[in-house]
PDB file of C-alpha atoms in Angstrom:
ATOM      1  CA  MET T   1     -48.056 -58.365 -15.809  1.00 54.00           C
ATOM      2  CA  LYS T   2     -48.280 -56.057 -12.839  1.00 61.00           C
ATOM      3  CA  LEU T   3     -45.417 -53.701 -11.822  1.00 60.00           C
ATOM      4  CA  PRO T   4     -44.602 -53.525  -8.145  1.00 77.00           C
ATOM      5  CA  ARG T   5     -46.109 -50.487  -6.452  1.00 79.00           C
ATOM      6  CA  LEU T   6     -42.682 -49.088  -5.339  1.00 77.00           C
ATOM      7  CA  ARG T   7     -41.369 -49.031  -8.913  1.00 79.00           C
ATOM      8  CA  VAL T   8     -44.461 -47.176 -10.106  1.00 78.00           C
ATOM      9  CA  LEU T   9     -44.102 -44.589  -7.324  1.00 81.00           C
ATOM     10  CA  VAL T  10     -40.385 -44.054  -8.049  1.00 81.00           C
ATOM     11  CA  LEU T  11     -41.071 -43.706 -11.771  1.00 82.00           C
ATOM     12  CA  ALA T  12     -43.918 -41.249 -11.127  1.00 80.00           C
ATOM     13  CA  ALA T  13     -41.704 -39.195  -8.765  1.00 85.00           C
ATOM     14  CA  MET T  14     -38.950 -39.048 -11.413  1.00 87.00           C
ATOM     15  CA  VAL T  15     -41.409 -37.896 -14.100  1.00 82.00           C
ATOM     16  CA  VAL T  16     -42.906 -35.234 -11.805  1.00 81.00           C
ATOM     17  CA  GLY T  17     -39.415 -34.020 -10.795  1.00 82.00           C
ATOM     18  CA  THR T  18     -38.328 -33.794 -14.431  1.00 84.00           C
ATOM     19  CA  VAL T  19     -41.477 -31.891 -15.420  1.00 75.00           C
ATOM     20  CA  ILE T  20     -40.976 -29.414 -12.547  1.00 71.00           C
ATOM     21  CA  ALA T  21     -37.302 -28.870 -13.441  1.00 70.00           C
ATOM     22  CA  LEU T  22     -38.096 -28.360 -17.121  1.00 69.00           C
ATOM     23  CA  GLY T  23     -40.994 -26.047 -16.255  1.00 63.00           C
ATOM     24  CA  TRP T  24     -38.699 -23.931 -14.064  1.00 56.00           C
ATOM     25  CA  LYS T  25     -36.057 -23.829 -16.810  1.00 61.00           C
ATOM     26  CA  ILE T  26     -38.563 -22.841 -19.503  1.00 60.00           C
ATOM     27  CA  PHE T  27     -41.000 -20.636 -17.568  1.00 57.00           C
ATOM     28  CA  GLY T  28     -38.889 -19.537 -14.592  1.00 52.00           C
ATOM     29  CA  PRO T  29     -37.001 -16.250 -14.405  1.00 54.00           C
ATOM     30  CA  PRO T  30     -34.397 -15.841 -17.166  1.00 59.00           C
ATOM     31  CA  GLY T  31     -30.672 -15.684 -16.484  1.00 77.00           C
ATOM     32  CA  VAL T  32     -28.290 -17.104 -13.926  1.00 86.00           C
ATOM     33  CA  ALA T  33     -28.713 -16.285 -10.238  1.00 88.00           C
ATOM     34  CA  VAL T  34     -25.564 -14.451  -9.073  1.00 93.00           C
ATOM     35  CA  GLU T  35     -24.315 -12.533  -6.060  1.00 94.00           C
ATOM     36  CA  LEU T  36     -22.166  -9.414  -6.122  1.00 95.00           C
ATOM     37  CA  THR T  37     -18.884 -10.408  -4.447  1.00 96.00           C
ATOM     38  CA  ARG T  38     -16.538  -7.492  -5.177  1.00 96.00           C
ATOM     39  CA  ARG T  39     -16.526  -3.868  -6.341  1.00 96.00           C
ATOM     40  CA  SER T  40     -13.408  -2.229  -7.747  1.00 97.00           C
ATOM     41  CA  TRP T  41     -12.312   0.800  -9.755  1.00 97.00           C
ATOM     42  CA  ARG T  42      -9.313   1.505 -11.980  1.00 97.00           C
ATOM     43  CA  MET T  43      -8.133   4.811 -13.449  1.00 97.00           C
ATOM     44  CA  GLU T  44      -5.701   4.691 -16.374  1.00 98.00           C
ATOM     45  CA  ILE T  45      -3.819   7.422 -18.217  1.00 98.00           C
ATOM     46  CA  VAL T  46      -1.746   6.891 -21.353  1.00 98.00           C
ATOM     47  CA  VAL T  47       1.620   8.662 -21.070  1.00 97.00           C
ATOM     48  CA  GLU T  48       2.930   9.878 -24.426  1.00 97.00           C
ATOM     49  CA  ARG T  49       6.570  10.608 -25.268  1.00 97.00           C
ATOM     50  CA  LEU T  50       7.823  13.026 -27.922  1.00 96.00           C
ATOM     51  CA  ARG T  51       9.879  10.933 -30.362  1.00 96.00           C
ATOM     52  CA  SER T  52      11.850  11.653 -33.496  1.00 95.00           C
ATOM     53  CA  GLU T  53      10.563   9.598 -36.412  1.00 95.00           C
ATOM     54  CA  GLY T  54      11.880   9.257 -39.942  1.00 95.00           C
ATOM     55  CA  GLY T  55       9.811   9.410 -43.078  1.00 94.00           C
ATOM     56  CA  SER T  56       9.938  10.072 -46.800  1.00 94.00           C
ATOM     57  CA  ASP T  57       7.671  11.857 -49.254  1.00 93.00           C
ATOM     58  CA  TRP T  58       7.734  14.149 -52.247  1.00 94.00           C
ATOM     59  CA  CYS T  59       9.426  17.362 -51.215  1.00 93.00           C
ATOM     60  CA  ASP T  60       6.400  19.517 -52.123  1.00 92.00           C
ATOM     61  CA  GLU T  61       4.199  17.370 -49.795  1.00 92.00           C
ATOM     62  CA  LEU T  62       6.300  17.355 -46.593  1.00 94.00           C
ATOM     63  CA  PRO T  63       4.441  17.449 -43.271  1.00 94.00           C
ATOM     64  CA  GLU T  64       4.714  20.580 -41.164  1.00 92.00           C
ATOM     65  CA  GLY T  65       7.629  20.490 -38.738  1.00 91.00           C
ATOM     66  CA  ALA T  66       9.846  18.211 -40.856  1.00 93.00           C
ATOM     67  CA  PHE T  67      13.618  18.684 -40.300  1.00 90.00           C
ATOM     68  CA  ASP T  68      16.948  17.070 -41.277  1.00 91.00           C
ATOM     69  CA  ILE T  69      15.724  16.975 -44.845  1.00 92.00           C
ATOM     70  CA  SER T  70      17.804  15.246 -47.540  1.00 94.00           C
ATOM     71  CA  ARG T  71      16.732  15.536 -51.171  1.00 95.00           C
ATOM     72  CA  ARG T  72      17.217  13.516 -54.327  1.00 95.00           C
ATOM     73  CA  THR T  73      15.636  13.633 -57.768  1.00 94.00           C
ATOM     74  CA  ILE T  74      13.810  10.487 -58.905  1.00 93.00           C
ATOM     75  CA  THR T  75      11.105   9.465 -61.356  1.00 91.00           C
ATOM     76  CA  ASP T  76       7.741   8.588 -59.841  1.00 90.00           C
ATOM     77  CA  PRO T  77       7.349   4.768 -59.803  1.00 89.00           C
ATOM     78  CA  THR T  78       3.533   5.138 -59.771  1.00 87.00           C
ATOM     79  CA  GLY T  79       3.581   7.335 -62.886  1.00 86.00           C
ATOM     80  CA  LYS T  80       1.489  10.133 -61.333  1.00 86.00           C
ATOM     81  CA  ARG T  81       4.278  12.685 -61.939  1.00 86.00           C
ATOM     82  CA  ALA T  82       5.423  12.986 -65.528  1.00 87.00           C
ATOM     83  CA  ALA T  83       8.839  14.554 -64.924  1.00 90.00           C
ATOM     84  CA  PRO T  84      11.481  13.504 -62.388  1.00 92.00           C
ATOM     85  CA  SER T  85      10.800  15.259 -59.051  1.00 92.00           C
ATOM     86  CA  GLU T  86      12.517  15.856 -55.735  1.00 94.00           C
ATOM     87  CA  HIS T  87      11.909  13.148 -53.151  1.00 95.00           C
ATOM     88  CA  CYS T  88      12.857  13.868 -49.522  1.00 95.00           C
ATOM     89  CA  ARG T  89      13.829  11.903 -46.447  1.00 96.00           C
ATOM     90  CA  TYR T  90      13.131  13.755 -43.210  1.00 96.00           C
ATOM     91  CA  ASN T  91      12.690  13.534 -39.448  1.00 95.00           C
ATOM     92  CA  LEU T  92       9.629  14.687 -37.555  1.00 95.00           C
ATOM     93  CA  LEU T  93       8.766  15.018 -33.850  1.00 95.00           C
ATOM     94  CA  ALA T  94       5.584  13.111 -32.952  1.00 95.00           C
ATOM     95  CA  TRP T  95       3.790  12.222 -29.712  1.00 96.00           C
ATOM     96  CA  ARG T  96       3.535   8.441 -29.346  1.00 97.00           C
ATOM     97  CA  ARG T  97       2.129   6.165 -26.633  1.00 97.00           C
ATOM     98  CA  SER T  98       4.920   5.197 -24.267  1.00 96.00           C
ATOM     99  CA  TRP T  99       3.326   3.567 -21.200  1.00 96.00           C
ATOM    100  CA  ILE T 100       0.149   3.436 -19.096  1.00 97.00           C
ATOM    101  CA  VAL T 101      -0.055   4.563 -15.489  1.00 97.00           C
ATOM    102  CA  LYS T 102      -2.958   3.374 -13.337  1.00 97.00           C
ATOM    103  CA  SER T 103      -4.395   3.576  -9.867  1.00 97.00           C
ATOM    104  CA  GLU T 104      -6.781   0.976  -8.441  1.00 97.00           C
ATOM    105  CA  GLY T 105      -8.977   0.563  -5.406  1.00 96.00           C
ATOM    106  CA  GLY T 106     -12.188  -0.689  -3.928  1.00 94.00           C
ATOM    107  CA  PRO T 107     -15.337   0.791  -2.423  1.00 93.00           C
ATOM    108  CA  ASP T 108     -13.473   2.135   0.631  1.00 93.00           C
ATOM    109  CA  ASP T 109     -11.001   4.102  -1.535  1.00 94.00           C
ATOM    110  CA  ARG T 110     -11.807   7.380  -3.256  1.00 93.00           C
ATOM    111  CA  PRO T 111     -11.360   7.001  -7.047  1.00 94.00           C
ATOM    112  CA  ASP T 112      -8.477   9.260  -8.028  1.00 95.00           C
ATOM    113  CA  TRP T 113      -6.395   9.783 -11.157  1.00 97.00           C
ATOM    114  CA  PRO T 114      -2.734   8.748 -10.903  1.00 97.00           C
ATOM    115  CA  ARG T 115      -0.079  11.487 -10.871  1.00 95.00           C
ATOM    116  CA  PRO T 116       3.007  10.082 -12.616  1.00 96.00           C
ATOM    117  CA  PRO T 117       6.323  11.915 -12.761  1.00 95.00           C
ATOM    118  CA  LEU T 118       6.876  13.141 -16.324  1.00 95.00           C
ATOM    119  CA  ARG T 119      10.198  13.648 -18.112  1.00 94.00           C
ATOM    120  CA  MET T 120      10.871  17.142 -19.403  1.00 94.00           C
ATOM    121  CA  ALA T 121      13.303  17.787 -22.276  1.00 91.00           C
ATOM    122  CA  PRO T 122      14.302  21.158 -23.740  1.00 92.00           C
ATOM    123  CA  PRO T 123      11.679  22.560 -26.152  1.00 87.00           C
ATOM    124  CA  GLY T 124      11.921  21.114 -29.654  1.00 83.00           C
ATOM    125  CA  GLU T 125      13.877  18.042 -28.542  1.00 90.00           C
ATOM    126  CA  PRO T 126      12.579  14.463 -28.194  1.00 94.00           C
ATOM    127  CA  GLY T 127      12.183  12.864 -24.785  1.00 95.00           C
ATOM    128  CA  SER T 128       9.461  14.943 -23.112  1.00 95.00           C
ATOM    129  CA  GLU T 129       6.364  13.176 -21.793  1.00 96.00           C
ATOM    130  CA  ARG T 130       2.762  14.319 -21.448  1.00 96.00           C
ATOM    131  CA  LEU T 131      -0.532  12.863 -20.211  1.00 97.00           C
ATOM    132  CA  GLY T 132      -2.742  11.480 -22.953  1.00 97.00           C
ATOM    133  CA  LYS T 133      -6.082   9.659 -23.038  1.00 97.00           C
ATOM    134  CA  ARG T 134      -7.794   8.928 -19.701  1.00 97.00           C
ATOM    135  CA  GLU T 135     -10.019   5.914 -18.987  1.00 97.00           C
ATOM    136  CA  ALA T 136     -12.018   5.172 -15.815  1.00 97.00           C
ATOM    137  CA  TYR T 137     -13.356   1.659 -15.152  1.00 97.00           C
ATOM    138  CA  PHE T 138     -15.867   0.764 -12.448  1.00 97.00           C
ATOM    139  CA  GLU T 139     -16.265  -3.004 -12.180  1.00 97.00           C
ATOM    140  CA  ILE T 140     -18.255  -5.506 -10.184  1.00 96.00           C
ATOM    141  CA  GLU T 141     -17.584  -9.214  -9.786  1.00 96.00           C
ATOM    142  CA  LEU T 142     -20.567 -11.574  -9.865  1.00 96.00           C
ATOM    143  CA  ARG T 143     -20.492 -15.258  -8.810  1.00 95.00           C
ATOM    144  CA  ASP T 144     -23.093 -17.979  -9.146  1.00 92.00           C
ATOM    145  CA  GLY T 145     -23.673 -20.995  -6.897  1.00 89.00           C
ATOM    146  CA  ASP T 146     -21.167 -23.080  -8.896  1.00 90.00           C
ATOM    147  CA  ASP T 147     -18.461 -20.439  -8.285  1.00 90.00           C
ATOM    148  CA  HIS T 148     -18.419 -19.205 -11.900  1.00 92.00           C
ATOM    149  CA  ALA T 149     -17.313 -15.563 -11.935  1.00 95.00           C
ATOM    150  CA  TRP T 150     -18.098 -12.684 -14.283  1.00 95.00           C
ATOM    151  CA  VAL T 151     -16.731  -9.140 -14.196  1.00 96.00           C
ATOM    152  CA  CYS T 152     -19.064  -6.410 -15.408  1.00 95.00           C
ATOM    153  CA  ARG T 153     -18.272  -2.758 -16.098  1.00 96.00           C
ATOM    154  CA  VAL T 154     -20.856  -0.256 -14.941  1.00 95.00           C
ATOM    155  CA  ASP T 155     -21.005   3.531 -14.804  1.00 94.00           C
ATOM    156  CA  GLN T 156     -19.832   5.293 -11.658  1.00 95.00           C
ATOM    157  CA  PRO T 157     -23.284   6.344 -10.297  1.00 95.00           C
ATOM    158  CA  HIS T 158     -24.574   2.745 -10.625  1.00 94.00           C
ATOM    159  CA  TRP T 159     -21.333   1.350  -9.100  1.00 95.00           C
ATOM    160  CA  GLN T 160     -21.736   3.617  -6.057  1.00 94.00           C
ATOM    161  CA  GLN T 161     -25.267   2.297  -5.414  1.00 94.00           C
ATOM    162  CA  LEU T 162     -24.309  -1.390  -5.530  1.00 94.00           C
ATOM    163  CA  ARG T 163     -23.282  -3.314  -2.414  1.00 94.00           C
ATOM    164  CA  VAL T 164     -21.513  -6.637  -1.864  1.00 95.00           C
ATOM    165  CA  GLY T 165     -24.069  -9.359  -1.150  1.00 94.00           C
ATOM    166  CA  MET T 166     -26.747  -8.019  -3.509  1.00 94.00           C
ATOM    167  CA  ARG T 167     -28.373 -10.704  -5.676  1.00 94.00           C
ATOM    168  CA  PHE T 168     -29.070 -10.434  -9.397  1.00 93.00           C
ATOM    169  CA  ARG T 169     -30.044 -12.480 -12.398  1.00 91.00           C
ATOM    170  CA  VAL T 170     -27.849 -12.053 -15.449  1.00 91.00           C
ATOM    171  CA  PRO T 171     -28.350 -13.634 -18.883  1.00 90.00           C
ATOM    172  CA  VAL T 172     -25.385 -15.814 -19.883  1.00 88.00           C
ATOM    173  CA  ASP T 173     -24.979 -17.087 -23.431  1.00 85.00           C
ATOM    174  CA  ARG T 174     -23.910 -20.600 -24.398  1.00 83.00           C
ATOM    175  CA  PHE T 175     -20.260 -19.482 -24.476  1.00 88.00           C
ATOM    176  CA  GLY T 176     -20.392 -18.341 -20.838  1.00 86.00           C
ATOM    177  CA  THR T 177     -20.430 -14.602 -21.586  1.00 89.00           C
ATOM    178  CA  ALA T 178     -22.646 -12.524 -19.291  1.00 91.00           C
ATOM    179  CA  ASN T 179     -24.902  -9.841 -20.759  1.00 92.00           C
ATOM    180  CA  CYS T 180     -24.187  -7.314 -18.011  1.00 92.00           C
ATOM    181  CA  PRO T 181     -26.469  -4.487 -19.260  1.00 92.00           C
ATOM    182  CA  ALA T 182     -29.440  -6.904 -19.029  1.00 90.00           C
ATOM    183  CA  MET T 183     -28.690  -7.756 -15.363  1.00 89.00           C
ATOM    184  CA  TYR T 184     -31.546  -7.130 -12.927  1.00 89.00           C
ATOM    185  CA  GLU T 185     -31.978  -7.424  -9.169  1.00 89.00           C
ATOM    186  CA  SER T 186     -33.467 -10.679  -7.926  1.00 83.00           C
ATOM    187  CA  ARG T 187     -34.658 -12.032  -4.600  1.00 74.00           C
ATOM    188  CA  ILE T 188     -34.551 -15.675  -5.753  1.00 62.00           C
TER     189      ILE T 188
END
C-alpha cells in the first residue's frame, strides 16, 4: 500500500516542525522573552505614634518608665516564687506603628521621601508622632508576547540605567514566578 505523496510531505513537515520547536525549547536560550514596559519608584516611611499601653508583671521586674502602678500580693501560679509576692498592673508609653506615608513616581520624577505632617503632644503624654523605618522601592514591569506581566524590584543604580523598550530574558518557574535577579539582556 502506497501513501499519497501529499500526505507524506505534510507528515514530514509536521515532524520537522516539531523537532525544530523542541530543539529550540531544549537548546535555545533559557527564560521567557520580555520587554520592559514601565519603570516606577515608591518611597515609604512608617509613622509611629506614642501610645499608652497597659501591662502586668512582678513589681520587682517592672519595665523602665512604668506609671499608674497598682499593687496586690499574690502567690506565683508557676511556683517559681516560694512566698507570696507583689504583682503590679501598670501603664507604659511605647512607640507603635500607626500608618505609612508614601510618595510614588516614574522615571521623569525625582525620587523623594514624603514629608508628612506629624502630631505633637506635650512631653511625656501619648499622641505624638515620629518618623520610623524608611523603605525605597525601584520597580520595573516586564511583559511577554502573551501580555503576561511581572514586576521586579531592582536597586536604584540599575533602575536608572534601564529604559522602556529594552528586551530581556527572565527565567519563570512553573508557577509563573519570575526569577528577576537572573534576568539578562536579550536581542531575540
